[in-house]
XYZ file of C-alpha atoms in Angstrom:
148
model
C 140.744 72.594 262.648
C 137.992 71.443 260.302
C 140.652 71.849 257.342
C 143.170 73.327 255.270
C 143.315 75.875 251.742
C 146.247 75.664 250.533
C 147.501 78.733 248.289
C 150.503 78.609 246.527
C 152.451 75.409 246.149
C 154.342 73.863 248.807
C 157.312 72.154 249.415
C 157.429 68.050 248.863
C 157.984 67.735 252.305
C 155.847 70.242 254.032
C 152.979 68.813 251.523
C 153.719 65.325 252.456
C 153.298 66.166 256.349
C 150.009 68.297 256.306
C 148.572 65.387 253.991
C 149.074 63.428 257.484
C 146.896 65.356 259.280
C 143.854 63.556 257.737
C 141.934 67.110 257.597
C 140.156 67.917 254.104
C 142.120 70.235 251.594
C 141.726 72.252 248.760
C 145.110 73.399 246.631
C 144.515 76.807 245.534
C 146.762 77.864 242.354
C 148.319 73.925 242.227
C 147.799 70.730 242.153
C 149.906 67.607 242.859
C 148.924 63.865 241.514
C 150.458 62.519 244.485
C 147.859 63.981 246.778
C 143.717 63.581 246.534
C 142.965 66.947 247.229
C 140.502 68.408 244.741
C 142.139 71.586 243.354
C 141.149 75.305 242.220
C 143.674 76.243 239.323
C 143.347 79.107 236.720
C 143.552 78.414 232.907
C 147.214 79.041 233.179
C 148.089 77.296 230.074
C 145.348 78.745 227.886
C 146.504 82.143 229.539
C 150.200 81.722 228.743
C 149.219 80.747 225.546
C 146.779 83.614 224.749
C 149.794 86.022 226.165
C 152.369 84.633 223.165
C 149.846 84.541 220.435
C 148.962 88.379 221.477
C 153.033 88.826 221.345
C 153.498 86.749 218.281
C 150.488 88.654 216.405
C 151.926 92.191 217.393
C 155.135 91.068 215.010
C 157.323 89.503 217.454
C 159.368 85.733 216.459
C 162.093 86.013 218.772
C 160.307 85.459 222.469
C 162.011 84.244 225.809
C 160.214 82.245 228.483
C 160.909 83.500 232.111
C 160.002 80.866 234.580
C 161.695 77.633 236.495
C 159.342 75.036 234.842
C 160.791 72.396 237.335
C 159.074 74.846 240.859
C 155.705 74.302 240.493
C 152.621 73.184 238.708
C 151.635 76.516 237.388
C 155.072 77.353 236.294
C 155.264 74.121 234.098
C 151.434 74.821 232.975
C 152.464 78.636 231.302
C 155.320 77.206 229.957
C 153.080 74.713 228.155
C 151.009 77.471 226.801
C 154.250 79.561 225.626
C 155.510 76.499 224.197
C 152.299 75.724 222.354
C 152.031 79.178 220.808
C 155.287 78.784 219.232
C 155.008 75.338 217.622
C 151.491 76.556 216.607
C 153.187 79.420 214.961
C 156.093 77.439 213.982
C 158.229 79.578 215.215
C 161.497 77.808 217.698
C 161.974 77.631 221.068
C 165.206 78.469 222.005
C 167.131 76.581 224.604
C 168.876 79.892 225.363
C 165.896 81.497 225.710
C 164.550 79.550 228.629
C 165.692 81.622 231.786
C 165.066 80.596 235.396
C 163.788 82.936 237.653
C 164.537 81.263 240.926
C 167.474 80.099 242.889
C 167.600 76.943 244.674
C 165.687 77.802 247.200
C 162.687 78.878 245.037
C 163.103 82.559 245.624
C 162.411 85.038 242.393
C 165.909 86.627 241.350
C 166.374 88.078 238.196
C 166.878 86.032 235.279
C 170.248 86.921 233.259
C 169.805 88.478 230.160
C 170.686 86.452 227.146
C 173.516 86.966 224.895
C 171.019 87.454 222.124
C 168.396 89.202 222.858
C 164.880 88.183 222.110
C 162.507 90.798 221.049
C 160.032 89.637 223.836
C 159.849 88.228 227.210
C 156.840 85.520 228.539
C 157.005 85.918 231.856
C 155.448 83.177 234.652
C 154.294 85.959 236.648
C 154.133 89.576 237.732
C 156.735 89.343 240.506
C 158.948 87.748 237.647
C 158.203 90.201 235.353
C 158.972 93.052 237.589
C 162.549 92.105 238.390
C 163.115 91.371 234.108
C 162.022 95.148 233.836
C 164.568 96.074 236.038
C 167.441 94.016 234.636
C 166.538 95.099 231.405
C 166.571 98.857 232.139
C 169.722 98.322 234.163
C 171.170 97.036 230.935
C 170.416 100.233 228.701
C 166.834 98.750 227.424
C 163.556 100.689 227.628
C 160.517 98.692 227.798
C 158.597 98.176 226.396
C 159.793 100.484 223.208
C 162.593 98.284 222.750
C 161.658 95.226 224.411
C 158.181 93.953 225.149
């Protein structure tokens, strides 16, 4: 093999054995400071970011974050962004309001719903997103009429 791509972040472990290989890499969607690999990563801070001003502007205070900023790279990079948007806009960031979207295995499972509801949901990606929309309708909500 002349070398790897990586997409998606791996495990410690399963990143700590390829890196023995001694075969070039590129991270795709992730980096890691432990490795020198160079790295292709999208804007996902400046995205998450954009997402909560666009929220915040359409009226909304009370927003959630959706995402397990402790998984991976990109996770912790949104949440950045959210959390930006909201100091920006002095508005808080609710402890309550941080939900994890994985288990500890790192698979997506649907967050639990708050006992007060925000009026919007940040979400760390679509998959995420997808299985909040289903909670949420399970619940009695329509979305995005009653919650964006």
């Amino acid at each position: 093999m002349d070398g790897l791509i990586l997409l998606g972040e791996p495990s410690r472990a399963y990143l700590r054995a390829i890196t023995q290989l001694n075969v070039p890499m590129v991270f795709m969607d992730f980096y890691d400071d432990a490795a020198s690999a160079p790295a292709v990563v999208g804007d996902n801070a400046y995205g998450a970011y954009r997402l909560t001003c666009h929220l915040i502007n359409a009226g909304h205070r009370d927003i959630a974050y959706v995402g397990n900023t402790r998984l991976t790279s990109s996770i912790m990079d949104r949440f950045l962004g959210y959390y930006r948007a909201m100091l920006t806009h002095q508005l808080p960031v609710r402890e309550d309001w941080l939900l994890n979207d994985r288990d500890a295995h790192g698979d997506v499972i649907a967050p639990e719903l708050p006992a007060q509801m925000p009026t919007a949901f940040v979400c760390n990606c679509d998959v995420t997103a997808v299985r909040l929309i289903e909670k949420l309708q399970a619940a009695g909500y329509r979305v995005p009429e009653d919650v964006s």
